[in-house]
mmCIF file of C-alpha atoms in Angstrom:
data_model
loop_
_atom_site.group_PDB
_atom_site.id
_atom_site.type_symbol
_atom_site.label_atom_id
_atom_site.label_comp_id
_atom_site.label_asym_id
_atom_site.label_seq_id
_atom_site.Cartn_x
_atom_site.Cartn_y
_atom_site.Cartn_z
ATOM 1 C CA GLY C 1 4.034 -6.953 -25.966
ATOM 2 C CA HIS C 2 2.861 -10.233 -27.516
ATOM 3 C CA ILE C 3 -0.668 -11.328 -27.640
ATOM 4 C CA GLY C 4 -1.904 -14.737 -26.235
ATOM 5 C CA VAL C 5 -4.814 -16.419 -28.106
ATOM 6 C CA ALA C 6 -7.063 -19.258 -26.917
ATOM 7 C CA GLY C 7 -7.769 -21.035 -30.294
ATOM 8 C CA SER C 8 -11.019 -22.491 -29.278
ATOM 9 C CA ARG C 9 -11.823 -24.586 -32.286
ATOM 10 C CA ASN C 10 -8.112 -25.351 -32.939
ATOM 11 C CA HIS C 11 -7.956 -26.707 -29.444
ATOM 12 C CA ALA C 12 -4.576 -25.001 -29.194
ATOM 13 C CA ILE C 13 -2.862 -21.895 -27.503
ATOM 14 C CA ARG C 14 -1.308 -19.510 -29.955
ATOM 15 C CA LYS C 15 0.903 -16.460 -29.597
ATOM 16 C CA VAL C 16 0.925 -13.489 -31.867
ATOM 17 C CA ASP C 17 4.554 -12.139 -32.009
ATOM 18 C CA VAL C 18 3.932 -8.462 -32.778
ATOM 19 C CA HIS C 19 7.595 -7.855 -33.361
ATOM 20 C CA LYS C 20 8.259 -10.652 -35.911
ATOM 21 C CA ASP C 21 4.788 -10.335 -37.320
ATOM 22 C CA GLU C 22 4.061 -14.027 -37.021
ATOM 23 C CA VAL C 23 1.835 -16.482 -35.185
ATOM 24 C CA VAL C 24 3.290 -19.544 -33.382
ATOM 25 C CA THR C 25 1.540 -22.322 -31.432
ATOM 26 C CA LEU C 26 2.562 -22.537 -27.821
ATOM 27 C CA ALA C 27 0.790 -25.817 -27.118
ATOM 28 C CA GLY C 28 -1.820 -28.110 -28.366
ATOM 29 C CA SER C 29 -1.970 -30.682 -31.215
ATOM 30 C CA GLY C 30 -5.123 -29.278 -32.941
ATOM 31 C CA LEU C 31 -6.994 -32.360 -31.805
ATOM 32 C CA ILE C 32 -9.433 -32.608 -28.833
ATOM 33 C CA GLY C 33 -7.871 -34.211 -25.833
ATOM 34 C CA ALA C 34 -6.742 -33.638 -22.268
ATOM 35 C CA GLU C 35 -3.070 -34.622 -22.344
ATOM 36 C CA ASP C 36 -0.227 -32.844 -20.474
ATOM 37 C CA GLY C 37 3.044 -32.478 -22.086
ATOM 38 C CA VAL C 38 5.331 -30.150 -23.999
ATOM 39 C CA GLY C 39 4.128 -28.164 -26.961
ATOM 40 C CA GLU C 40 2.214 -30.341 -29.419
ATOM 41 C CA GLU C 41 2.211 -33.328 -27.143
ATOM 42 C CA ALA C 42 -0.355 -31.498 -25.080
ATOM 43 C CA SER C 43 -4.007 -31.395 -25.955
ATOM 44 C CA PHE C 44 -7.061 -29.186 -25.049
ATOM 45 C CA HIS C 45 -10.821 -29.196 -25.536
ATOM 46 C CA HIS C 46 -12.280 -25.796 -26.628
ATOM 47 C CA PRO C 47 -10.150 -23.483 -24.535
ATOM 48 C CA LEU C 48 -11.866 -20.011 -24.196
ATOM 49 C CA ASP C 49 -9.311 -17.722 -22.506
ATOM 50 C CA VAL C 50 -5.712 -17.269 -21.467
ATOM 51 C CA ALA C 51 -4.010 -15.060 -18.800
ATOM 52 C CA VAL C 52 -0.257 -14.427 -18.738
ATOM 53 C CA SER C 53 1.727 -13.741 -15.536
ATOM 54 C CA ASP C 54 4.466 -11.217 -15.214
ATOM 55 C CA GLU C 55 6.919 -14.252 -15.343
ATOM 56 C CA GLY C 56 5.603 -15.428 -18.722
ATOM 57 C CA ILE C 57 3.463 -18.252 -17.340
ATOM 58 C CA VAL C 58 0.283 -18.783 -19.448
ATOM 59 C CA TYR C 59 -2.739 -20.015 -17.637
ATOM 60 C CA VAL C 60 -5.614 -21.473 -19.806
ATOM 61 C CA ALA C 61 -9.278 -21.790 -19.301
ATOM 62 C CA ASP C 62 -9.666 -25.316 -20.783
ATOM 63 C CA THR C 63 -13.433 -24.960 -20.921
ATOM 64 C CA LEU C 64 -14.768 -28.371 -22.080
ATOM 65 C CA ASN C 65 -12.229 -30.213 -20.065
ATOM 66 C CA HIS C 66 -13.482 -28.257 -16.927
ATOM 67 C CA VAL C 67 -9.909 -27.497 -15.906
ATOM 68 C CA ILE C 68 -7.378 -24.758 -15.641
ATOM 69 C CA ARG C 69 -4.097 -25.516 -17.406
ATOM 70 C CA MET C 70 -0.648 -23.890 -16.958
ATOM 71 C CA ILE C 71 1.993 -23.495 -19.774
ATOM 72 C CA ASP C 72 5.465 -22.741 -18.350
ATOM 73 C CA ARG C 73 8.174 -20.857 -20.103
ATOM 74 C CA GLU C 74 9.644 -24.001 -21.652
ATOM 75 C CA GLY C 75 6.191 -24.956 -23.129
ATOM 76 C CA LYS C 76 5.350 -27.663 -20.691
ATOM 77 C CA VAL C 77 1.570 -27.944 -20.033
ATOM 78 C CA SER C 78 0.256 -29.196 -16.673
ATOM 79 C CA THR C 79 -3.171 -29.407 -15.276
ATOM 80 C CA LEU C 80 -3.811 -27.531 -11.952
ATOM 81 C CA ASN C 81 -7.127 -28.962 -10.631
ATOM 82 C CA ALA C 82 -8.984 -32.270 -10.583
ATOM 83 C CA ALA C 83 -10.576 -33.780 -13.685
ATOM 84 C CA ALA C 84 -14.408 -33.771 -13.861
ATOM 85 C CA SER C 85 -16.208 -37.190 -13.316
ATOM 86 C CA ARG C 86 -19.912 -36.305 -12.905
ATOM 87 C CA LEU C 87 -21.985 -38.270 -15.516
ATOM 88 C CA VAL C 88 -25.042 -36.541 -17.106
ATOM 89 C CA ASP C 89 -27.354 -38.015 -19.699
ATOM 90 C CA ALA C 90 -27.925 -35.248 -22.173
ATOM 91 C CA GLY C 91 -29.061 -37.444 -25.033
ATOM 92 C CA GLU C 92 -25.904 -39.327 -24.466
ATOM 93 C CA VAL C 93 -23.900 -39.828 -21.394
ATOM 94 C CA VAL C 94 -21.254 -37.089 -21.023
ATOM 95 C CA ILE C 95 -18.771 -36.082 -18.479
ATOM 96 C CA ALA C 96 -20.074 -32.883 -16.972
ATOM 97 C CA GLY C 97 -18.136 -30.312 -14.730
ATOM 98 C CA GLY C 98 -18.539 -30.076 -10.981
ATOM 99 C CA TRP C 99 -18.003 -27.841 -8.043
ATOM 100 C CA GLN C 100 -15.586 -28.108 -5.134
ATOM 101 C CA ASP C 101 -13.563 -25.547 -3.257
ATOM 102 C CA GLY C 102 -10.426 -26.249 -1.165
ATOM 103 C CA ALA C 103 -7.155 -27.719 -2.214
ATOM 104 C CA LEU C 104 -6.376 -26.800 -5.779
ATOM 105 C CA ASP C 105 -5.492 -30.330 -6.865
ATOM 106 C CA GLU C 106 -9.032 -31.593 -5.674
ATOM 107 C CA ALA C 107 -10.979 -28.484 -6.871
ATOM 108 C CA LEU C 108 -13.672 -28.815 -9.545
ATOM 109 C CA PHE C 109 -15.009 -26.396 -12.113
ATOM 110 C CA ASN C 110 -17.882 -26.522 -14.708
ATOM 111 C CA GLU C 111 -16.890 -25.002 -18.042
ATOM 112 C CA PRO C 112 -14.421 -22.276 -16.844
ATOM 113 C CA SER C 113 -14.321 -19.612 -19.580
ATOM 114 C CA GLY C 114 -12.683 -16.409 -18.246
ATOM 115 C CA LEU C 115 -9.528 -15.623 -16.363
ATOM 116 C CA ALA C 116 -7.833 -12.530 -14.840
ATOM 117 C CA ILE C 117 -4.642 -12.273 -12.870
ATOM 118 C CA ASP C 118 -4.507 -9.958 -9.890
ATOM 119 C CA ASP C 119 -1.661 -8.000 -8.401
ATOM 120 C CA HIS C 120 -0.701 -10.957 -6.164
ATOM 121 C CA GLY C 121 -0.389 -13.246 -9.216
ATOM 122 C CA ASN C 122 -3.469 -15.183 -8.380
ATOM 123 C CA LEU C 123 -6.264 -16.045 -10.684
ATOM 124 C CA TYR C 124 -9.966 -15.072 -10.876
ATOM 125 C CA VAL C 125 -11.970 -17.729 -12.815
ATOM 126 C CA SER C 126 -15.332 -17.233 -14.423
ATOM 127 C CA ASP C 127 -16.856 -20.616 -13.564
ATOM 128 C CA THR C 128 -19.593 -20.358 -16.321
ATOM 129 C CA GLY C 129 -21.447 -23.680 -15.781
ATOM 130 C CA ASN C 130 -21.622 -23.106 -12.050
ATOM 131 C CA GLN C 131 -22.794 -19.420 -12.321
ATOM 132 C CA LEU C 132 -19.891 -18.465 -9.917
ATOM 133 C CA ILE C 133 -16.732 -16.481 -9.816
ATOM 134 C CA ARG C 134 -13.946 -18.471 -8.223
ATOM 135 C CA TYR C 135 -10.484 -17.514 -7.041
ATOM 136 C CA ILE C 136 -7.259 -19.589 -7.284
ATOM 137 C CA ASP C 137 -4.619 -18.720 -4.681
ATOM 138 C CA LEU C 138 -1.551 -20.122 -6.463
ATOM 139 C CA ALA C 139 0.857 -19.653 -3.546
ATOM 140 C CA GLU C 140 -1.470 -21.379 -1.050
ATOM 141 C CA ARG C 141 -2.797 -23.709 -3.822
ATOM 142 C CA THR C 142 -6.406 -23.337 -2.779
ATOM 143 C CA VAL C 143 -9.638 -22.496 -4.611
ATOM 144 C CA SER C 144 -12.466 -20.475 -3.116
ATOM 145 C CA THR C 145 -15.869 -19.057 -4.292
ATOM 146 C CA VAL C 146 -15.815 -15.133 -4.195
ATOM 147 C CA ALA C 147 -19.283 -14.383 -5.917
ATOM 148 C CA GLY C 148 -22.362 -16.283 -6.656
ATOM 149 C CA LEU C 149 -25.066 -18.075 -4.824
ATOM 150 C CA LEU C 150 -24.486 -21.724 -3.703
ATOM 151 C CA SER C 151 -27.769 -23.460 -3.433
ATOM 152 C CA GLU C 152 -28.449 -25.304 -0.042
ATOM 153 C CA GLU C 153 -30.330 -28.024 -2.145
ATOM 154 C CA GLY C 154 -27.356 -28.808 -4.262
ATOM 155 C CA LEU C 155 -25.723 -26.943 -7.187
ATOM 156 C CA TYR C 156 -27.335 -29.040 -10.012
ATOM 157 C CA PRO C 157 -30.923 -29.841 -10.745
ATOM 158 C CA GLU C 158 -31.305 -33.544 -11.538
ATOM 159 C CA ASN C 159 -29.465 -34.649 -14.667
ATOM 160 C CA GLN C 160 -28.509 -31.109 -15.776
ATOM 161 C CA LEU C 161 -25.132 -30.012 -16.993
ATOM 162 C CA TYR C 162 -25.266 -26.631 -15.352
ATOM 163 C CA ALA C 163 -26.392 -24.826 -12.222
ATOM 164 C CA ASP C 164 -29.400 -22.608 -12.671
ATOM 165 C CA GLY C 165 -28.595 -18.973 -13.506
ATOM 166 C CA GLY C 166 -30.192 -15.866 -11.952
ATOM 167 C CA PHE C 167 -29.784 -12.155 -11.517
ATOM 168 C CA GLN C 168 -29.218 -10.540 -8.184
ATOM 169 C CA ASP C 169 -26.887 -7.637 -7.070
ATOM 170 C CA GLY C 170 -25.771 -7.231 -3.476
ATOM 171 C CA PRO C 171 -23.409 -9.084 -1.110
ATOM 172 C CA ALA C 172 -21.149 -11.270 -3.182
ATOM 173 C CA GLU C 173 -22.279 -14.549 -1.630
ATOM 174 C CA GLN C 174 -25.920 -13.734 -2.564
ATOM 175 C CA ALA C 175 -25.277 -12.419 -6.078
ATOM 176 C CA GLN C 176 -26.509 -14.395 -9.035
ATOM 177 C CA PHE C 177 -25.079 -14.641 -12.553
ATOM 178 C CA ASN C 178 -26.221 -16.269 -15.752
ATOM 179 C CA TYR C 179 -23.234 -17.810 -17.688
ATOM 180 C CA PRO C 180 -20.592 -15.240 -16.698
ATOM 181 C CA ARG C 181 -17.671 -15.239 -19.247
ATOM 182 C CA GLY C 182 -15.045 -12.519 -19.747
ATOM 183 C CA LEU C 183 -13.220 -10.946 -16.770
ATOM 184 C CA ALA C 184 -11.035 -7.745 -16.419
ATOM 185 C CA LEU C 185 -9.497 -6.172 -13.317
ATOM 186 C CA THR C 186 -9.659 -2.507 -12.652
ATOM 187 C CA SER C 187 -6.971 -0.340 -10.982
ATOM 188 C CA GLU C 188 -8.711 -0.304 -7.709
ATOM 189 C CA GLY C 189 -8.777 -4.185 -7.686
ATOM 190 C CA GLY C 190 -12.432 -4.710 -8.674
ATOM 191 C CA LEU C 191 -13.431 -7.260 -11.135
ATOM 192 C CA VAL C 192 -15.546 -6.444 -14.252
ATOM 193 C CA ILE C 193 -17.658 -9.530 -15.327
ATOM 194 C CA ALA C 194 -19.301 -10.085 -18.685
ATOM 195 C CA ASP C 195 -22.559 -11.733 -17.419
ATOM 196 C CA ARG C 196 -23.440 -13.180 -20.861
ATOM 197 C CA LEU C 197 -27.004 -14.477 -20.586
ATOM 198 C CA ASN C 198 -28.091 -11.762 -18.387
ATOM 199 C CA HIS C 199 -27.012 -9.359 -21.104
ATOM 200 C CA ALA C 200 -25.176 -7.300 -18.582
ATOM 201 C CA VAL C 201 -21.762 -6.124 -17.265
ATOM 202 C CA ARG C 202 -21.395 -6.617 -13.513
ATOM 203 C CA TYR C 203 -18.751 -5.404 -11.000
ATOM 204 C CA LEU C 204 -17.428 -7.203 -8.049
ATOM 205 C CA TYR C 205 -15.771 -4.975 -5.522
ATOM 206 C CA ASP C 206 -15.177 -5.192 -1.729
ATOM 207 C CA GLY C 207 -17.570 -8.115 -1.365
ATOM 208 C CA HIS C 208 -20.449 -6.593 -3.354
ATOM 209 C CA VAL C 209 -21.754 -6.981 -6.810
ATOM 210 C CA ILE C 210 -23.475 -4.153 -8.797
ATOM 211 C CA THR C 211 -24.598 -3.871 -12.397
ATOM 212 C CA LEU C 212 -22.618 -1.493 -14.568
ATOM 213 C CA SER C 213 -24.454 -1.742 -17.849
ATOM 214 C CA GLY C 214 -27.395 -3.646 -19.281
ATOM 215 C CA SER C 215 -30.875 -4.457 -18.175
ATOM 216 C CA SER C 216 -31.596 -5.972 -14.777
ATOM 217 C CA SER C 217 -34.596 -7.805 -16.252
ATOM 218 C CA GLY C 218 -32.701 -9.973 -18.797
ATOM 219 C CA GLU C 219 -33.820 -7.731 -21.714
ATOM 220 C CA PHE C 220 -31.335 -7.478 -24.512
ATOM 221 C CA GLY C 221 -30.726 -5.198 -27.455
ATOM 222 C CA ASN C 222 -28.670 -2.473 -28.819
ATOM 223 C CA GLN C 223 -29.421 0.632 -27.014
ATOM 224 C CA ALA C 224 -27.174 3.377 -25.525
ATOM 225 C CA GLY C 225 -28.153 5.259 -22.335
ATOM 226 C CA ILE C 226 -27.003 5.742 -18.720
ATOM 227 C CA ASP C 227 -27.247 3.292 -15.822
ATOM 228 C CA THR C 228 -29.492 0.325 -16.778
ATOM 229 C CA SER C 229 -31.487 2.077 -19.476
ATOM 230 C CA ASN C 230 -28.889 0.657 -21.946
ATOM 231 C CA LEU C 231 -29.152 -2.739 -23.546
ATOM 232 C CA LEU C 232 -26.452 -5.283 -24.559
ATOM 233 C CA HIS C 233 -26.597 -8.691 -26.204
ATOM 234 C CA MET C 234 -24.471 -11.492 -24.925
ATOM 235 C CA PRO C 235 -21.423 -9.583 -23.892
#
């Protein structure tokens, strides 16, 4: 019954204890970093989401570190995937995220920002900078791409931080997103996706993506209505 919070600008993971009416810090020093460790020994960089398993394990989308972190029941923080190493000159040289499926400890993400745990205890990840939805099988320790178009010419235009976004419904491997963020699972096992810069809410189910709400043309606003006659703004 408690609430997990990604304290993005505190670079920390917090817990709202609804029974004691108090807030405690589970992990993070409040300073930017990428250190593993217990409690305040650990550090994060602008985490944007958490997901908690039935066993009380907290998973963290450590967005600007481009990694998924795990906090165990004793408060120990560990990093699940490989650190980013791609260098991009964005006015100054920065370490940008990457993309790689396969073994979890070798996998790469680009600003992961949304998490959802399925009935198997595995993680869906909104891989925002790659415009993809990824899946971490924690038992097999593998990462796969479950929705989003992978360009044959390479994921990143030259010297760019992010993959190009787009909009396309249809088979999951051909679907396109534009900075997908929040995720939520439905009772039938589908995945609801807040497709932020398409100003739309999308739905991944049984290998297909459809649009639930918002314009299919990228138009944004505040308008009620059925199907895609309604408008949203950066869900």
